PDB file of C-alpha atoms in Angstrom:
ATOM      1  CA  UNK A 118      10.784   5.786 -14.387  1.00  0.00           C
ATOM      2  CA  UNK A 119       9.065   5.752 -10.613  1.00  0.00           C
ATOM      3  CA  UNK A 120       8.653   9.199  -9.268  1.00  0.00           C
ATOM      4  CA  UNK A 121      11.565  10.347  -7.161  1.00  0.00           C
ATOM      5  CA  UNK A 122      11.221  12.315  -4.062  1.00  0.00           C
ATOM      6  CA  UNK A 123      14.358  13.917  -2.238  1.00  0.00           C
ATOM      7  CA  UNK A 124      14.704  13.421   1.499  1.00  0.00           C
ATOM      8  CA  UNK A 125      17.494  14.465   3.945  1.00  0.00           C
ATOM      9  CA  UNK A 126      18.305  12.192   6.558  1.00  0.00           C
ATOM     10  CA  UNK A 127      20.555  12.262   9.677  1.00  0.00           C
ATOM     11  CA  UNK A 128      22.612   9.313  10.733  1.00  0.00           C
ATOM     12  CA  UNK A 129      24.681   8.590  13.496  1.00  0.00           C
ATOM     13  CA  UNK A 130      28.453   9.039  12.753  1.00  0.00           C
ATOM     14  CA  UNK A 131      29.299   5.218  12.575  1.00  0.00           C
ATOM     15  CA  UNK A 132      26.242   4.461  10.140  1.00  0.00           C
ATOM     16  CA  UNK A 133      27.433   7.568   7.996  1.00  0.00           C
ATOM     17  CA  UNK A 134      30.913   6.217   7.914  1.00  0.00           C
ATOM     18  CA  UNK A 135      29.522   2.893   6.979  1.00  0.00           C
ATOM     19  CA  UNK A 136      27.447   4.152   4.097  1.00  0.00           C
ATOM     20  CA  UNK A 137      30.565   6.192   2.786  1.00  0.00           C
ATOM     21  CA  UNK A 138      32.812   3.478   3.174  1.00  0.00           C
ATOM     22  CA  UNK A 139      30.571   1.176   1.055  1.00  0.00           C
ATOM     23  CA  UNK A 140      30.848   4.006  -1.763  1.00  0.00           C
ATOM     24  CA  UNK A 141      34.465   4.357  -1.608  1.00  0.00           C
ATOM     25  CA  UNK A 142      34.950   0.893  -1.675  1.00  0.00           C
ATOM     26  CA  UNK A 143      32.951   0.462  -4.782  1.00  0.00           C
ATOM     27  CA  UNK A 144      30.228  -1.587  -3.816  1.00  0.00           C
ATOM     28  CA  UNK A 145      27.700   1.174  -4.421  1.00  0.00           C
ATOM     29  CA  UNK A 146      27.689   3.982  -6.756  1.00  0.00           C
ATOM     30  CA  UNK A 147      26.148   6.458  -4.312  1.00  0.00           C
ATOM     31  CA  UNK A 148      25.136   7.101  -0.819  1.00  0.00           C
ATOM     32  CA  UNK A 149      21.581   6.899  -2.102  1.00  0.00           C
ATOM     33  CA  UNK A 150      21.997   3.440  -3.497  1.00  0.00           C
ATOM     34  CA  UNK A 151      23.229   2.193  -0.184  1.00  0.00           C
ATOM     35  CA  UNK A 152      20.049   3.766   1.649  1.00  0.00           C
ATOM     36  CA  UNK A 153      17.666   2.372  -0.991  1.00  0.00           C
ATOM     37  CA  UNK A 154      19.183  -1.244  -0.643  1.00  0.00           C
ATOM     38  CA  UNK A 155      18.918  -0.925   3.196  1.00  0.00           C
ATOM     39  CA  UNK A 156      15.319   0.125   3.021  1.00  0.00           C
ATOM     40  CA  UNK A 157      14.631  -2.670   0.491  1.00  0.00           C
ATOM     41  CA  UNK A 158      15.864  -5.183   2.987  1.00  0.00           C
ATOM     42  CA  UNK A 159      14.043  -3.632   6.104  1.00  0.00           C
ATOM     43  CA  UNK A 160      10.827  -3.687   4.100  1.00  0.00           C
ATOM     44  CA  UNK A 161      11.357  -7.380   3.473  1.00  0.00           C
ATOM     45  CA  UNK A 162      12.006  -7.925   7.067  1.00  0.00           C
ATOM     46  CA  UNK A 163       8.888  -6.135   8.031  1.00  0.00           C
ATOM     47  CA  UNK A 164       6.851  -8.128   5.817  1.00  0.00           C
ATOM     48  CA  UNK A 165       8.260 -11.194   7.248  1.00  0.00           C
ATOM     49  CA  UNK A 166       7.606 -10.080  10.813  1.00  0.00           C
ATOM     50  CA  UNK A 167       4.006  -9.091   9.721  1.00  0.00           C
ATOM     51  CA  UNK A 168       3.453 -12.686   8.401  1.00  0.00           C
ATOM     52  CA  UNK A 169       4.687 -14.377  11.629  1.00  0.00           C
ATOM     53  CA  UNK A 170       2.546 -11.961  13.847  1.00  0.00           C
ATOM     54  CA  UNK A 171      -0.512 -12.856  11.617  1.00  0.00           C
ATOM     55  CA  UNK A 172       0.371 -16.533  12.095  1.00  0.00           C
ATOM     56  CA  UNK A 173       0.674 -15.993  15.850  1.00  0.00           C
ATOM     57  CA  UNK A 174      -2.685 -14.304  15.830  1.00  0.00           C
ATOM     58  CA  UNK A 175      -4.109 -17.332  13.631  1.00  0.00           C
ATOM     59  CA  UNK A 176      -2.902 -19.833  16.322  1.00  0.00           C
ATOM     60  CA  UNK A 177      -4.045 -17.696  19.353  1.00  0.00           C
ATOM     61  CA  UNK A 178      -7.603 -17.473  17.507  1.00  0.00           C
ATOM     62  CA  UNK A 179      -7.560 -21.286  16.953  1.00  0.00           C
ATOM     63  CA  UNK A 180      -6.668 -21.747  20.640  1.00  0.00           C
ATOM     64  CA  UNK A 181      -9.455 -19.400  21.732  1.00  0.00           C
ATOM     65  CA  UNK A 182     -12.027 -21.224  19.462  1.00  0.00           C
ATOM     66  CA  UNK A 183     -10.811 -24.627  21.103  1.00  0.00           C
ATOM     67  CA  UNK A 184     -10.986 -23.258  24.330  1.00  0.00           C
ATOM     68  CA  UNK A 185     -14.840 -22.275  23.851  1.00  0.00           C
ATOM     69  CA  UNK A 186     -15.443 -25.633  22.618  1.00  0.00           C
ATOM     70  CA  UNK A 187     -13.830 -27.407  25.218  1.00  0.00           C
ATOM     71  CA  UNK A 188     -11.239 -28.857  23.358  1.00  0.00           C
ATOM     72  CA  UNK A 189      -8.530 -28.623  25.822  1.00  0.00           C
ATOM     73  CA  UNK A 190      -5.213 -30.598  26.612  1.00  0.00           C
ATOM     74  CA  UNK A 191      -2.812 -30.418  29.480  1.00  0.00           C
ATOM     75  CA  UNK A 192      -0.842 -27.371  30.121  1.00  0.00           C
ATOM     76  CA  UNK A 193       2.758 -27.830  29.291  1.00  0.00           C
ATOM     77  CA  UNK A 194       4.906 -24.720  29.921  1.00  0.00           C
ATOM     78  CA  UNK A 195       8.115 -26.047  28.765  1.00  0.00           C
ATOM     79  CA  UNK A 196       6.577 -26.977  25.310  1.00  0.00           C
ATOM     80  CA  UNK A 197       5.123 -23.354  25.140  1.00  0.00           C
ATOM     81  CA  UNK A 198       8.630 -21.679  26.128  1.00  0.00           C
ATOM     82  CA  UNK A 199      10.352 -23.725  23.569  1.00  0.00           C
ATOM     83  CA  UNK A 200       8.149 -22.764  20.840  1.00  0.00           C
ATOM     84  CA  UNK A 201       8.279 -19.051  21.812  1.00  0.00           C
ATOM     85  CA  UNK A 202      12.040 -19.234  21.906  1.00  0.00           C
ATOM     86  CA  UNK A 203      12.021 -20.751  18.440  1.00  0.00           C
ATOM     87  CA  UNK A 204       9.797 -17.829  17.163  1.00  0.00           C
ATOM     88  CA  UNK A 205      11.907 -15.290  18.764  1.00  0.00           C
ATOM     89  CA  UNK A 206      14.989 -16.802  17.246  1.00  0.00           C
ATOM     90  CA  UNK A 207      13.405 -16.841  13.746  1.00  0.00           C
ATOM     91  CA  UNK A 208      12.285 -13.200  14.281  1.00  0.00           C
ATOM     92  CA  UNK A 209      15.518 -11.800  15.061  1.00  0.00           C
ATOM     93  CA  UNK A 210      17.481 -13.744  12.344  1.00  0.00           C
ATOM     94  CA  UNK A 211      15.033 -12.046   9.780  1.00  0.00           C
TER      95      UNK A 211
END
């Protein structure tokens, strides 16, 4: 079994009520189980964000290399804005 460490956390009343409600409703066996699942979900979301940032950095690096080599295209602000909106929407939904 993995090593266990006890932590004490403080939550806003609405969050605490949601945790207690999930346990009282039978969805989870304990408050700790609710928090563990929430932290697992958070870790997945964070990993996805890191992947997206790495991808964005790679795009920027390729763009900088293209600029240095003189490989340029006409600037299209609308295309860039649409791509940014799409990336932002994906990030918020993750």
